[in-house]
Structure formats: structure tokens, C-alpha cells
PDB file of C-alpha atoms in Angstrom:
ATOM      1  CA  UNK A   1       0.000   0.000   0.000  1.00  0.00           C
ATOM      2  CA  UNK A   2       1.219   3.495  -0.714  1.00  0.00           C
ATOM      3  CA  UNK A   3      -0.075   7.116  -0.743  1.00  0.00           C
ATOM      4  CA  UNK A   4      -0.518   8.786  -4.078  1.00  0.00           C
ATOM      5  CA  UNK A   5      -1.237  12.747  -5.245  1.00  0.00           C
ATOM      6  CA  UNK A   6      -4.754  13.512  -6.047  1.00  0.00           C
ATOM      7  CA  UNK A   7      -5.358  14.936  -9.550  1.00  0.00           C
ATOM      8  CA  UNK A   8      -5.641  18.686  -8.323  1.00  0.00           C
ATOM      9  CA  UNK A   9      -2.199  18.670  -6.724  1.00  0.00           C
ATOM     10  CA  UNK A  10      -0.091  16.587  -9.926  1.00  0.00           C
ATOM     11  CA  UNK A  11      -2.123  19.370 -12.117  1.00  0.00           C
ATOM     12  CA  UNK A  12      -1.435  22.546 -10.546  1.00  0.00           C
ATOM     13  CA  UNK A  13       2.326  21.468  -9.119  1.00  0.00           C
ATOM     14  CA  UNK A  14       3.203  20.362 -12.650  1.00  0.00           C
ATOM     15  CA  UNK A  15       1.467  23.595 -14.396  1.00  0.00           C
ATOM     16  CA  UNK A  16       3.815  25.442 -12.026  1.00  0.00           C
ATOM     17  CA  UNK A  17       7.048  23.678 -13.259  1.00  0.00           C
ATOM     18  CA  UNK A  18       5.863  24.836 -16.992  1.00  0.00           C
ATOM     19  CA  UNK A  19       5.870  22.327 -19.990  1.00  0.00           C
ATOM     20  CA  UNK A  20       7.907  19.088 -20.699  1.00  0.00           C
ATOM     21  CA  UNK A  21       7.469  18.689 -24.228  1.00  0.00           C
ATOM     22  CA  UNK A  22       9.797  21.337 -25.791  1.00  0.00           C
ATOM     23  CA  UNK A  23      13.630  22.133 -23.921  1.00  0.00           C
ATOM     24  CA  UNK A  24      13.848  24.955 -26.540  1.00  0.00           C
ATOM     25  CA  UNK A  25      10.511  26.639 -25.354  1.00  0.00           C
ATOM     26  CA  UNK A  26      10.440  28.510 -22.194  1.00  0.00           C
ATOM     27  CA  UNK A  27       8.927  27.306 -19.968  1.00  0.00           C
ATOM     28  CA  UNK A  28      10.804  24.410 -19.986  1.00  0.00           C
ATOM     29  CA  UNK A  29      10.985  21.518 -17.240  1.00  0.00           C
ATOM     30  CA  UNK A  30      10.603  18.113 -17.171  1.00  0.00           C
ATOM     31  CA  UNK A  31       8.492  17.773 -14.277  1.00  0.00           C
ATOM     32  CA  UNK A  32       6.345  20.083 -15.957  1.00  0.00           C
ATOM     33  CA  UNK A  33       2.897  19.189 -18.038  1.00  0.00           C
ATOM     34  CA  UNK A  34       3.218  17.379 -21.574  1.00  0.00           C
ATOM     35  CA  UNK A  35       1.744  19.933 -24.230  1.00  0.00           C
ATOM     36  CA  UNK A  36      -1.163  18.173 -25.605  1.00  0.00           C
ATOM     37  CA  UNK A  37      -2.844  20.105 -28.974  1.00  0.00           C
ATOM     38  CA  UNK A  38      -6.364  21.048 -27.691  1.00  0.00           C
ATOM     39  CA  UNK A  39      -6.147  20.534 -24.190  1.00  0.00           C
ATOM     40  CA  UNK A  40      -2.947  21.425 -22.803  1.00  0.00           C
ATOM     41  CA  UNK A  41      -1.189  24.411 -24.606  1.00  0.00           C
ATOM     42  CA  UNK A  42       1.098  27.214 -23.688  1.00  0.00           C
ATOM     43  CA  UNK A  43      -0.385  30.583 -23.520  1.00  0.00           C
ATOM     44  CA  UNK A  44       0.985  32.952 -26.054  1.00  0.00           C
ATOM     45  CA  UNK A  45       0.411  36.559 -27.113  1.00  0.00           C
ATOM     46  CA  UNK A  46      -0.918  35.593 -30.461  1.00  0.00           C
ATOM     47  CA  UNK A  47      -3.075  32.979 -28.665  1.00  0.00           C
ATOM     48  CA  UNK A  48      -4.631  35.530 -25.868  1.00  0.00           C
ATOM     49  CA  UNK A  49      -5.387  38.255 -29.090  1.00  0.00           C
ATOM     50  CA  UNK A  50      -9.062  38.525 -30.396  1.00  0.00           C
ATOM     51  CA  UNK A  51      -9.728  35.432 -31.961  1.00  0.00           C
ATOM     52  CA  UNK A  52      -7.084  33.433 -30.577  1.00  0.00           C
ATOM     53  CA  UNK A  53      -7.661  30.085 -28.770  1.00  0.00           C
ATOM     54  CA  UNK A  54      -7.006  31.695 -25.548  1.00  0.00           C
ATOM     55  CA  UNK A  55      -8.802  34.956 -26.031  1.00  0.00           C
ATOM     56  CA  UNK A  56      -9.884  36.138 -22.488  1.00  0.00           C
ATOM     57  CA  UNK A  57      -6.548  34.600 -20.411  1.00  0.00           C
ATOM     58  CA  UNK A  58      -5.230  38.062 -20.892  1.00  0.00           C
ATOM     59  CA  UNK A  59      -1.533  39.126 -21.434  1.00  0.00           C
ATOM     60  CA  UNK A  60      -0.603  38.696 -17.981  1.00  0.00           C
ATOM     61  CA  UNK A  61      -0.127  34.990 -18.502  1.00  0.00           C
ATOM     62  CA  UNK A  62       1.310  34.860 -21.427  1.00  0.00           C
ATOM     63  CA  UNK A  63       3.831  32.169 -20.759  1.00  0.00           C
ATOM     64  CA  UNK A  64       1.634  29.963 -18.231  1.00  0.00           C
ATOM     65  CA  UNK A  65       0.375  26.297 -19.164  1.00  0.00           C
ATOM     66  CA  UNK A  66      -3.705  26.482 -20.365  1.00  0.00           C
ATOM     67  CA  UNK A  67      -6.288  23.143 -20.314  1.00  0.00           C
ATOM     68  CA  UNK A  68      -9.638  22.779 -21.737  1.00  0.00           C
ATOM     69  CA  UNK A  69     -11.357  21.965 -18.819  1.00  0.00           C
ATOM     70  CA  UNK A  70     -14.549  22.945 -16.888  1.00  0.00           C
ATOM     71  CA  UNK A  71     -14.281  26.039 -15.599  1.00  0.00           C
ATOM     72  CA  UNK A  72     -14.852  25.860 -12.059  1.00  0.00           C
ATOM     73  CA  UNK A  73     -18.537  26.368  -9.997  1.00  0.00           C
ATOM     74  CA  UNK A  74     -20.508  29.131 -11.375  1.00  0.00           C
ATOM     75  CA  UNK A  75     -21.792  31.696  -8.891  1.00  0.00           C
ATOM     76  CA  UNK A  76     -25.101  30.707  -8.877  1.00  0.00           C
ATOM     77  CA  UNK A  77     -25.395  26.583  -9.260  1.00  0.00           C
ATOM     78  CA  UNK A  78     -28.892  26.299  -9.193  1.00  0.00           C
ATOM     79  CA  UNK A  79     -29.520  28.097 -12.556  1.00  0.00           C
ATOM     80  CA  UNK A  80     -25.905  28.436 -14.112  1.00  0.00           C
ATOM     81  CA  UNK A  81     -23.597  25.841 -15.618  1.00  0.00           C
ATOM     82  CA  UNK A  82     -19.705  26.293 -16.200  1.00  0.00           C
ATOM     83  CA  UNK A  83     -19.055  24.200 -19.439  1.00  0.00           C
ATOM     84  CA  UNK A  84     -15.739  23.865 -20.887  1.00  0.00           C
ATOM     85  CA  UNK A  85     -13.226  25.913 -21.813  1.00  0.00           C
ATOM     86  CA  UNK A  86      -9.744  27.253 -21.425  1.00  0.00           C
ATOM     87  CA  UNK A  87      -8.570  27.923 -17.889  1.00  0.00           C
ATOM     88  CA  UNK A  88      -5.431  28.402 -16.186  1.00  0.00           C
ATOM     89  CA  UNK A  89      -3.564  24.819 -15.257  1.00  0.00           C
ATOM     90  CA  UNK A  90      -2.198  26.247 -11.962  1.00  0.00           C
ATOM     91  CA  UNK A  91      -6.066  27.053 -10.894  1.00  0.00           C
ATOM     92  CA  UNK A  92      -7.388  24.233 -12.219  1.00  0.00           C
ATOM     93  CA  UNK A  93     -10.532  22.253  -9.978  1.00  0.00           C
ATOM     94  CA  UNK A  94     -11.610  18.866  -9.802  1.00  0.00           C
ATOM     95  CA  UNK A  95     -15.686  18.773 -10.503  1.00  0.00           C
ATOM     96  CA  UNK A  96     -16.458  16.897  -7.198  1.00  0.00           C
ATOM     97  CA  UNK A  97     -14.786  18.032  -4.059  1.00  0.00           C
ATOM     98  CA  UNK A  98     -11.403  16.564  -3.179  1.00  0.00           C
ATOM     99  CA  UNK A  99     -10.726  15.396   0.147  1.00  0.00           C
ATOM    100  CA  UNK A 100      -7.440  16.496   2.169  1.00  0.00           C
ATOM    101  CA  UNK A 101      -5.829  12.797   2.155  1.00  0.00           C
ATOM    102  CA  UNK A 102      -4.140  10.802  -0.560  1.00  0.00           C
ATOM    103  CA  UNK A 103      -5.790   9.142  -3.393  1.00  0.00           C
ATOM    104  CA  UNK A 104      -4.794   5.387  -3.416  1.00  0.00           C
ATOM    105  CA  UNK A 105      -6.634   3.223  -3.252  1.00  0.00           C
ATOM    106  CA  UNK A 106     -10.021   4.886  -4.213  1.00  0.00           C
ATOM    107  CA  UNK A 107     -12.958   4.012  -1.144  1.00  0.00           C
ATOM    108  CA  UNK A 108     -15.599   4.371  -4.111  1.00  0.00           C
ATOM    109  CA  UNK A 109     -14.178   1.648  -5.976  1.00  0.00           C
ATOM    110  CA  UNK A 110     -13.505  -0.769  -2.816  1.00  0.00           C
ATOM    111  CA  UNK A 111     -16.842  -0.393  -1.393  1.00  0.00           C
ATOM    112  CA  UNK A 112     -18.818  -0.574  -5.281  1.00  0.00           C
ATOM    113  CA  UNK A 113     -16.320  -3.735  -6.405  1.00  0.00           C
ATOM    114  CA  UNK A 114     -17.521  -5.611  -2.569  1.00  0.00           C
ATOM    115  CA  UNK A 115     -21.027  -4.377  -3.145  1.00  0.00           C
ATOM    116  CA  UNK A 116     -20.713  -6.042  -6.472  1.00  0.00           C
ATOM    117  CA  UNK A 117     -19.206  -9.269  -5.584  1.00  0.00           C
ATOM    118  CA  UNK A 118     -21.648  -9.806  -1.782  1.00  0.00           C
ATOM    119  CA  UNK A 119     -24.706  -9.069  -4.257  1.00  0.00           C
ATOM    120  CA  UNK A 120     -23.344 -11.898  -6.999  1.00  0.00           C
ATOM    121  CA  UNK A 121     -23.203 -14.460  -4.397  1.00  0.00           C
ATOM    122  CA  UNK A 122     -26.453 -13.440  -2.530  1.00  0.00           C
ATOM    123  CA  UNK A 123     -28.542 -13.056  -5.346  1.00  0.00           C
ATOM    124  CA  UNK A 124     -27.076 -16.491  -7.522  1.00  0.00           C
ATOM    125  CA  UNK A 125     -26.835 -14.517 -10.282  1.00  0.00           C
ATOM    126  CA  UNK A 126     -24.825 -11.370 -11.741  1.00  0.00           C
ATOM    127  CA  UNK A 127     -27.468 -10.057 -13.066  1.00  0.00           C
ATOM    128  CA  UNK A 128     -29.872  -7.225 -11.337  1.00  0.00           C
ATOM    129  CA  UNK A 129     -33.344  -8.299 -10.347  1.00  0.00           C
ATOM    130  CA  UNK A 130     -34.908  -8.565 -14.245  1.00  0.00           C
ATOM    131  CA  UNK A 131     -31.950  -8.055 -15.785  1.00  0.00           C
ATOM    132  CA  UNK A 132     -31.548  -4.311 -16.036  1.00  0.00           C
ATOM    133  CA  UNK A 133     -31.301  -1.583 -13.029  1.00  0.00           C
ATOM    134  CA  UNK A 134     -31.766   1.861 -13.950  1.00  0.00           C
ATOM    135  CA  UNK A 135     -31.517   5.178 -12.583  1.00  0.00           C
ATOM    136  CA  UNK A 136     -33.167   8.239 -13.444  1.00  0.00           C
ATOM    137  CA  UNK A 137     -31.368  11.728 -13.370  1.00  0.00           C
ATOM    138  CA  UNK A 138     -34.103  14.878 -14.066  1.00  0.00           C
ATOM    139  CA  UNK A 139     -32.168  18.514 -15.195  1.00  0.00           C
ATOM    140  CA  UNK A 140     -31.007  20.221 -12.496  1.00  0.00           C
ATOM    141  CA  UNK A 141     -29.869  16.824 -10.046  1.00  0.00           C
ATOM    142  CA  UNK A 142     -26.757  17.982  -9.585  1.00  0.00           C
ATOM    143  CA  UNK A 143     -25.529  20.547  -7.011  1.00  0.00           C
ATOM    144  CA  UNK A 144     -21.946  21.777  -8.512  1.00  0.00           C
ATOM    145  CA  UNK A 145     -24.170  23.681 -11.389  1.00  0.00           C
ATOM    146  CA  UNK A 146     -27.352  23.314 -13.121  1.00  0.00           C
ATOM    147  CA  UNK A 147     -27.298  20.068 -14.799  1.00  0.00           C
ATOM    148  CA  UNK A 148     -27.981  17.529 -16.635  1.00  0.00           C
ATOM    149  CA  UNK A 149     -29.613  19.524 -19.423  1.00  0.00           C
ATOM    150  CA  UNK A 150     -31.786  16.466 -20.302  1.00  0.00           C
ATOM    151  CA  UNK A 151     -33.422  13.893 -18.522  1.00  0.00           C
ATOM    152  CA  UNK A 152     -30.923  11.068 -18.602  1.00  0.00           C
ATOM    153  CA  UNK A 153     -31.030   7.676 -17.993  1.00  0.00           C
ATOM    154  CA  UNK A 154     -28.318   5.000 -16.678  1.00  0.00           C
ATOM    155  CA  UNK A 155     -28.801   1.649 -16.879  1.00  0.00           C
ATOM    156  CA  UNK A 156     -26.313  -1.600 -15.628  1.00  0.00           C
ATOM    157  CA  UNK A 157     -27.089  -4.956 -16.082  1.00  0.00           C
ATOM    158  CA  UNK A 158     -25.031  -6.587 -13.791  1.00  0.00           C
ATOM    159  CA  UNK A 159     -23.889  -6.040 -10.344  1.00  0.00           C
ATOM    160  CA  UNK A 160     -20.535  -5.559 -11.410  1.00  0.00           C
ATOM    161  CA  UNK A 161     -21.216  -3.383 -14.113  1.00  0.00           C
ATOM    162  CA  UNK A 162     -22.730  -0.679 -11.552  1.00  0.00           C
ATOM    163  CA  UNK A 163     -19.510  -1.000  -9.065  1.00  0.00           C
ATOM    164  CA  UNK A 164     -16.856  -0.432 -12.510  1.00  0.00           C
ATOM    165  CA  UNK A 165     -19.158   2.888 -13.298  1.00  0.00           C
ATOM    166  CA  UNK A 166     -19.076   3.990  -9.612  1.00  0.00           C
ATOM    167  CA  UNK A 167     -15.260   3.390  -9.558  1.00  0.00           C
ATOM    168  CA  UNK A 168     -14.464   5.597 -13.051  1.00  0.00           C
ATOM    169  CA  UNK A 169     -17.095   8.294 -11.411  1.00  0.00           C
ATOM    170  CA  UNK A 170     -13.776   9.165  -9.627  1.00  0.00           C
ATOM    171  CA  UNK A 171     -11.720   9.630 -12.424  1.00  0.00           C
ATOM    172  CA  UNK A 172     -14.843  12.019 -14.245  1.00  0.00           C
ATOM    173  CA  UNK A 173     -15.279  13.962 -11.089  1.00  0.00           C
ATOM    174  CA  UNK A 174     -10.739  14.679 -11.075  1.00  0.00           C
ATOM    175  CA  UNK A 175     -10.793  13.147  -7.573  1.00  0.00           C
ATOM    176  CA  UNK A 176      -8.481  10.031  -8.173  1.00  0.00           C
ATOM    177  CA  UNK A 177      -6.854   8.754 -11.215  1.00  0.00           C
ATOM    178  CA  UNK A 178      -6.737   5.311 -12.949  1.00  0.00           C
ATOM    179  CA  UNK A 179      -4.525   3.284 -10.480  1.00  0.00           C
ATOM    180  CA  UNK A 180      -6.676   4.576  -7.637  1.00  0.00           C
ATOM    181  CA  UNK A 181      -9.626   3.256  -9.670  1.00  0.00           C
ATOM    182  CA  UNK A 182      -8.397   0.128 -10.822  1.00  0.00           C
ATOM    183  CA  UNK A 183      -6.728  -1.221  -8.383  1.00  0.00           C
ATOM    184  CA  UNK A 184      -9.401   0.022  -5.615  1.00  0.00           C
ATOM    185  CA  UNK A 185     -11.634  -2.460  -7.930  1.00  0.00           C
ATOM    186  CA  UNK A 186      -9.366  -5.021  -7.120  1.00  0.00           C
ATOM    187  CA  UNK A 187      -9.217  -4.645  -3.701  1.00  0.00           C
ATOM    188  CA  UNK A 188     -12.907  -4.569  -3.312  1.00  0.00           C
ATOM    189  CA  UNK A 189     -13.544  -7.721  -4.964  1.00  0.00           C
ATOM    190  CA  UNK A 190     -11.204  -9.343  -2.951  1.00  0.00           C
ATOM    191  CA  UNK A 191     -12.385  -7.871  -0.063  1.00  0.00           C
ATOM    192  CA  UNK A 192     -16.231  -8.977  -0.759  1.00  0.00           C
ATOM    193  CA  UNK A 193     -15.130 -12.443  -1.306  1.00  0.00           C
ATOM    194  CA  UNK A 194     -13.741 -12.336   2.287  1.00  0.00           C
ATOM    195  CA  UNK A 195     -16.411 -10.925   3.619  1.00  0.00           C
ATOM    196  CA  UNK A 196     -18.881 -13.266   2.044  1.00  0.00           C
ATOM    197  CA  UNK A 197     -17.018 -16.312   3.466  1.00  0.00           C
ATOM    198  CA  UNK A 198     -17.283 -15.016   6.564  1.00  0.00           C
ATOM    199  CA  UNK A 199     -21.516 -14.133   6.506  1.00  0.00           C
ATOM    200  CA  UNK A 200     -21.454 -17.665   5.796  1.00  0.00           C
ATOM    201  CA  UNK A 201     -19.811 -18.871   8.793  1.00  0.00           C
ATOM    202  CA  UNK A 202     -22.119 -16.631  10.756  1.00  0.00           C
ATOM    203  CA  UNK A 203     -24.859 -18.431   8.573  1.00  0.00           C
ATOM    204  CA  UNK A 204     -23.725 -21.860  10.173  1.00  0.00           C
ATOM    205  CA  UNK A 205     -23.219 -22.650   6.284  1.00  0.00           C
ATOM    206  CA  UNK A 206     -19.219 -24.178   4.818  1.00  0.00           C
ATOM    207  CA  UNK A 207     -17.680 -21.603   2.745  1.00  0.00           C
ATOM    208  CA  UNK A 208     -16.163 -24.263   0.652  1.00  0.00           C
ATOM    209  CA  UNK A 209     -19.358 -24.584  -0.706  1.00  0.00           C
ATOM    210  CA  UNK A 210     -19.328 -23.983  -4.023  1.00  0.00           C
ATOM    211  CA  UNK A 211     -23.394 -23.075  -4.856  1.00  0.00           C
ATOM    212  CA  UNK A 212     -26.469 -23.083  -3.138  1.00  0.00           C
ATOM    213  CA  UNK A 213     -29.793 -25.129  -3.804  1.00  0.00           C
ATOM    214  CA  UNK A 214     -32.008 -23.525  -6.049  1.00  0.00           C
ATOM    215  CA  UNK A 215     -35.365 -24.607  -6.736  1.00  0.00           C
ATOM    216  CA  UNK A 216     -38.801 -22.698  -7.801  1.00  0.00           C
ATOM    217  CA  UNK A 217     -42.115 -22.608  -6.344  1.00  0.00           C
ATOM    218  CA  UNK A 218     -45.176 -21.255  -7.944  1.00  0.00           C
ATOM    219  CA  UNK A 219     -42.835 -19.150  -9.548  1.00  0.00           C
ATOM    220  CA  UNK A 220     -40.768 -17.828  -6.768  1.00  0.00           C
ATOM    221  CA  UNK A 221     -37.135 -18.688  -6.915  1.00  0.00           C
ATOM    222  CA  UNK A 222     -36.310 -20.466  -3.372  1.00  0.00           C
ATOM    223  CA  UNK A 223     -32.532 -20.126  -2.904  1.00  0.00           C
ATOM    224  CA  UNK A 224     -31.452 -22.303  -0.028  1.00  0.00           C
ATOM    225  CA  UNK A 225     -27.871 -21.941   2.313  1.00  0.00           C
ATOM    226  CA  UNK A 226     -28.668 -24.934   4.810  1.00  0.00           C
ATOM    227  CA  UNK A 227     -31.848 -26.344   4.439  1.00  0.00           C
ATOM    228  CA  UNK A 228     -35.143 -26.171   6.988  1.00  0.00           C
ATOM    229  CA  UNK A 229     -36.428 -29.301   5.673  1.00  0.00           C
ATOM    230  CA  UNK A 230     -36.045 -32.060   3.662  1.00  0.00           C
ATOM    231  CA  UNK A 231     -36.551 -31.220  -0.331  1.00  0.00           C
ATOM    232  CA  UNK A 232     -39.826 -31.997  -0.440  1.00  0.00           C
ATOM    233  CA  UNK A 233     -40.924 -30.716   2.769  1.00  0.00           C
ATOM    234  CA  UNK A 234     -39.751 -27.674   1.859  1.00  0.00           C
ATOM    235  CA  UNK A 235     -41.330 -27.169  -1.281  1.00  0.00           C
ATOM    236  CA  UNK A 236     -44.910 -28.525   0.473  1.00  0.00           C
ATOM    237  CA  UNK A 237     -44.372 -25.574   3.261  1.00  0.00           C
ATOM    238  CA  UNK A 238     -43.343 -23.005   1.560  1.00  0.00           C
ATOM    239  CA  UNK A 239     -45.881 -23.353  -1.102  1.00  0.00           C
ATOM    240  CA  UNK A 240     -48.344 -23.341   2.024  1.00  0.00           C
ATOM    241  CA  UNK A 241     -47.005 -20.365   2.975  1.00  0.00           C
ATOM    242  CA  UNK A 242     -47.192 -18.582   0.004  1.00  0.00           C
ATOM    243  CA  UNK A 243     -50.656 -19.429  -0.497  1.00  0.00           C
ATOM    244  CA  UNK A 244     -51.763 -18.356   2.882  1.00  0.00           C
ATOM    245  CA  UNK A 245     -50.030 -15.566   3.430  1.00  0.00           C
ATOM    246  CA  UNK A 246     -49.318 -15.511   6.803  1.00  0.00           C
ATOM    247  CA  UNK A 247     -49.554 -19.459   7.516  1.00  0.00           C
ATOM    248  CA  UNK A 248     -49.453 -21.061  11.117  1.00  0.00           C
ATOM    249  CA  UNK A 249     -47.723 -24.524  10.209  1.00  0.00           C
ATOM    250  CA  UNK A 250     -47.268 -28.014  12.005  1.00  0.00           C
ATOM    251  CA  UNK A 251     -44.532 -28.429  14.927  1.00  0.00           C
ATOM    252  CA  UNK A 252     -44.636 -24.848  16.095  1.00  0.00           C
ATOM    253  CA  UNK A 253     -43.396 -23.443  12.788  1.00  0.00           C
ATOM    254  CA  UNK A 254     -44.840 -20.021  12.187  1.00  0.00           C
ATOM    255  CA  UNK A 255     -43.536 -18.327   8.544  1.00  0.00           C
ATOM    256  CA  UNK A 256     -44.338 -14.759   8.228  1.00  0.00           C
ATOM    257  CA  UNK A 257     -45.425 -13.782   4.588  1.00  0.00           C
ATOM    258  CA  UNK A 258     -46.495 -10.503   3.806  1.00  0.00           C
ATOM    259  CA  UNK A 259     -49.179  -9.857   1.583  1.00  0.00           C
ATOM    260  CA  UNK A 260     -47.290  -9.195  -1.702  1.00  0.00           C
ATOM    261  CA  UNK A 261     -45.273 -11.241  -4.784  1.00  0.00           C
ATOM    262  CA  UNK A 262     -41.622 -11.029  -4.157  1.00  0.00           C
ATOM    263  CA  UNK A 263     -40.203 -12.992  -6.746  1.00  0.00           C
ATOM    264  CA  UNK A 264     -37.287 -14.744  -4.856  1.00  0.00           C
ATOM    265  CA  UNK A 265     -36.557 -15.702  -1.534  1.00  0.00           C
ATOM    266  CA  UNK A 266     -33.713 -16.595   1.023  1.00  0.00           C
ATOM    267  CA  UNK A 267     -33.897 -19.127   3.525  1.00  0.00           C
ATOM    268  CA  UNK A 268     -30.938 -19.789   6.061  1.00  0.00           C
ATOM    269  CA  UNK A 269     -29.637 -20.319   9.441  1.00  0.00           C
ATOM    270  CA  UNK A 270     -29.722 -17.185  11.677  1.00  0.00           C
ATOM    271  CA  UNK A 271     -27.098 -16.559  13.788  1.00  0.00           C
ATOM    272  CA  UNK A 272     -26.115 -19.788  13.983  1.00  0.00           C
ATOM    273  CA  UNK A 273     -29.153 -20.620  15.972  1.00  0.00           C
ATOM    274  CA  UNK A 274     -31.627 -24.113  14.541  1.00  0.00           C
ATOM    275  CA  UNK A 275     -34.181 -22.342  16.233  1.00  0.00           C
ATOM    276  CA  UNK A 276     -34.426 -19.208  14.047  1.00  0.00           C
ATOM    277  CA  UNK A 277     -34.030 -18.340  10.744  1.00  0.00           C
ATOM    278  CA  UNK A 278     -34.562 -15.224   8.431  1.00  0.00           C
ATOM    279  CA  UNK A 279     -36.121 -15.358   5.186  1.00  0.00           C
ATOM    280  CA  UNK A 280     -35.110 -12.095   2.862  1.00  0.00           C
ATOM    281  CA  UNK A 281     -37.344 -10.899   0.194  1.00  0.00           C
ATOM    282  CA  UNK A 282     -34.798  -9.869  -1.961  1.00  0.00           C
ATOM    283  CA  UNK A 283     -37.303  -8.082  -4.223  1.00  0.00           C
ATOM    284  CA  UNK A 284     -38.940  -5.721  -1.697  1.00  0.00           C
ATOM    285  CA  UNK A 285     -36.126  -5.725   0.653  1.00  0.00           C
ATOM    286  CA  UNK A 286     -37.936  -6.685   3.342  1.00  0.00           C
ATOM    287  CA  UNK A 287     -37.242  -9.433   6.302  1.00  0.00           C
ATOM    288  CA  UNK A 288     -38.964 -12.163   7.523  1.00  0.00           C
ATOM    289  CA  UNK A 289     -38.363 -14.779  10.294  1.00  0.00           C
ATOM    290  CA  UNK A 290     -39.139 -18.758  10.502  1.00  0.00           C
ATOM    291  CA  UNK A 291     -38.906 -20.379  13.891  1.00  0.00           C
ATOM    292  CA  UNK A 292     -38.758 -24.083  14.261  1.00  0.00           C
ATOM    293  CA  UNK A 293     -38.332 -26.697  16.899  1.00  0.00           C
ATOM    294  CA  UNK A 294     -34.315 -27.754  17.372  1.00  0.00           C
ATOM    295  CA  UNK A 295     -34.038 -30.619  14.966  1.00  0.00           C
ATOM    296  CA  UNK A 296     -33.687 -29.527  11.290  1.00  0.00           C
ATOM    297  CA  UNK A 297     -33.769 -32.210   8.422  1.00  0.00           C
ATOM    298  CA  UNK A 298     -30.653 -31.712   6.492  1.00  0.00           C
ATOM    299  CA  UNK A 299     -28.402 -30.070   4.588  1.00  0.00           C
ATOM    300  CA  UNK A 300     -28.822 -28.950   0.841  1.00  0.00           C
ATOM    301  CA  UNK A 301     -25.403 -27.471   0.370  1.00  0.00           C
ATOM    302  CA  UNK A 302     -22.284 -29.156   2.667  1.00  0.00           C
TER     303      UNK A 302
END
């Protein structure tokens, strides 16, 4: 592990040193920015004249490194919006605000990569609920200015692909750059791997297994981590209970169903307890316990 610059400080230390492309053109150093046609230039006076691609920089810095960037937060967010254009490299700011510790590894891409990973193994399937999440961003959502312009629409099929878009926010926003990202990614996988092995120990369930039981009930997707019942048994209850709703059931068993259509289900030990276990709706997001007597019947997935 070690500490990297964040984007605004490489930018404006590097704009200070000059440019690195030409050692006959003052300002010359090689620590200084790489002069990039169209987005990182040096300011000239034939450049700052009327007309010229950096018409408005002014005389004053003739000689100082320019980027096509956004400009900076307008003076009234709520109605205004910056754009692009050419700015100062020395004054140059990152779109989202950038917090006063170093960049690596990026927490946005750890905590979207483990998100992504827990939700893979939780769900059975990569996929979102349906196949496609989406999220809906109306003009004027976002506080730095007025913006978007348009209603816009993002959409992620799987798990993973919402974590990698969450992780290169960073580098859009100027708040990390790609190693941050990419190896943040990395480290959040890993991490939700680990931390999904050890769920499963709290679930009284071997994280060497490989998969869990999967079977479908009046069309509800049953997805069992250590089984209640035997196979059968299981299907015959929980098909009871979904019928019924809320269903009082043989040998003390109560099964608390409430009165809508998730379409999948989780059933496993609680705590490591026989005596209770927790059903998830993973559609609705809502919880549900089963209580049983001490024995259970097996296990689907050793």
C-alpha cells in the first residue's frame, strides 16, 4: 500500500514547473505538463489576441500552461452551468470536491467492487433483479451547477457493471486517477469475497461450498444456504405459505409472509441458531423470520 497525489495537486504542481514537451521553449521543465494540442497548450500573445484560442486569459499569462477543462462552480449553481473551456492549469478544480488525504486506493471503488461481488453471491446470479437496473437523473440533479440539461437515464445490467461505473465516477469527477480506480476495484472484490465467506460462517453454512440449492415454487425462486427441511418438505411448506399468506404450520413453525409477490426468496440459518431463521425478500427488501423446533432435516449445500 502506498499514498498517491490527487489529480488537483499533480495538475497545478506540474502547471507550475511549466511544460515538458519542448527544452527549446520557455517554460521548460521536465516535471512540468506534456503539451497536448487542444487541451494542454502554452499561452501565447498571439493565442490571448481577439480570436485566438485563448482569447480572455489576458496578457498577464502569457507564458503559463492552459487546459480545456470545466471552468470551475458558477456563482449561482442552481440556474448556471460552467461548461468547458480554457482555464489556467495552476487554478485548475476537480468537478467533485477533493478530500485532504491521498488518493490510493479509491474508497468508491472498494466499497462498489464488494457491493458487487456480496450481491453476486447473494442473489445467484450477476445479473440485477430482471436483468436491467436503472436510474433516473431529471435537469437540475446535480448541485456543482445546473445540470444535466436532459433527462438522462443510466442503466447496468449486472452487479458488477454498476460498481466499474461507480469506480471511473472518480476519475470524471478529477478526484483520483486510474490506479486509484483500478486497483481500488481489485481490492474490493477481494475484499467482498472475504467478507462473504465469513456471513457464511455466521450463517452456520461451509464456505467451501461452491453453490447453493435452487429450486422454484409457484414461480418464486427459493434459494437455499442450509436447508429447513427435507426437499420436499420444503417445497410442500413453503408453497403453504405462500398461499396463505401468513400461515401457522405443524410443529410450532410459524412463517411470516407478507401480503405481496416477491419474486425470490432466502432461507438460512440465523445466527447460527436451529431455532431461528430469516427469510429475505430480496425483491422488496424486506425481512422475515421462521422459527422451528431444534431438529432440522438436512443439509442442501455441505
Amino acid at each position: 500500500m502506498w499514498a498517491t497525489p490527487r489529480p488537483i495537486s499533480n495538475i497545478r504542481s506540474m502547471a507550475e514547473f511549466g511544460q515538458s514537451s519542448f527544452p527549446e521553449t520557455e517554460p521548460y521543465d521536465e516535471k512540468g505538463l506534456i503539451l497536448v494540442p487542444g487541451l494542454i497548450e502554452l499561452v501565447t500573445e498571439e493565442s490571448v489576441a481577439v480570436g485566438g484560442t485563448h482569447e480572455g486569459l489576458g496578457l498577464q499569462n502569457v507564458g503559463e500552461i492552459a487546459i480545456r477543462a470545466w471552468r470551475g462552480p458558477p456563482r449561482f449553481p442552481e440556474r448556471q452551468y460552467s461548461g468547458v473551456g480554457w482555464i489556467l492549469a495552476k487554478t485548475w478544480l476537480p468537478y467533485v470536491f477533493t478530500p485532504s488525504f491521498p488518493g490510493y486506493t479509491s474508497g468508491h471503488s472498494n466499497f462498489c467492487g464488494a457491493f458487487a461481488t456480496v450481491m453476486t453471491h447473494f442473489t445467484g446470479s450477476p445479473y440485477f433483479p430482471g436483468g436491467l437496473a436503472q436510474k433516473t437523473i431529471e435537469p437540475g440533479y446535480l448541485q456543482v451547477e445546473y445540470g444535466p440539461s436532459q433527462t438522462t437515464v443510466l442503466e447496468w445490467a449486472t452487479f458488477r457493471d454498476a460498481g466499474d461505473q461507480c469506480g471511473l465516477s472518480r476519475l470524471y469527477g478529477g478526484v483520483h486517477s486510474p490506479q486509484d480506480d483500478l486497483n481500488g476495484r481489485q481490492t474490493g472484490i477481494r475484499t467482498g469475497e472475504l467478507s462473504w465467506e465469513t456471513a457464511l460462517q455466521y450463517w452456520g453454512v461451509d464456505s467451501t461450498c461452491s453453490q447453493f440449492s435452487n429450486f422454484t415454487v409457484g414461480g418464486i425462486t427459493l434459494r437455499l444456504a442450509t436447508a429447513l427441511y427435507t426437499f420436499e418438505e420444503a417445497v410442500a411448506t413453503c408453497q403453504e405459505c405462500f398461499n396463505t399468506g401468513l400461515a401457522n404450520l405443524s410443529a410450532e413453525m410459524l412463517l411470516a409472509i407478507p401480503s405481496m409477490n416477491p419474486t425470490e426468496v432466502w432461507i438460512g440459518s440465523y445466527n447460527g441458531s436451529p431455532t431461528s431463521y430469516m427469510a429475505f425478500m430480496i425483491s422488496e427488501q424486506v425481512s422475515v423470520t421462521v422459527r422451528q423446533p431444534d431438529s432440522t432435516l438436512g443439509v442442501l449445500c455441505q
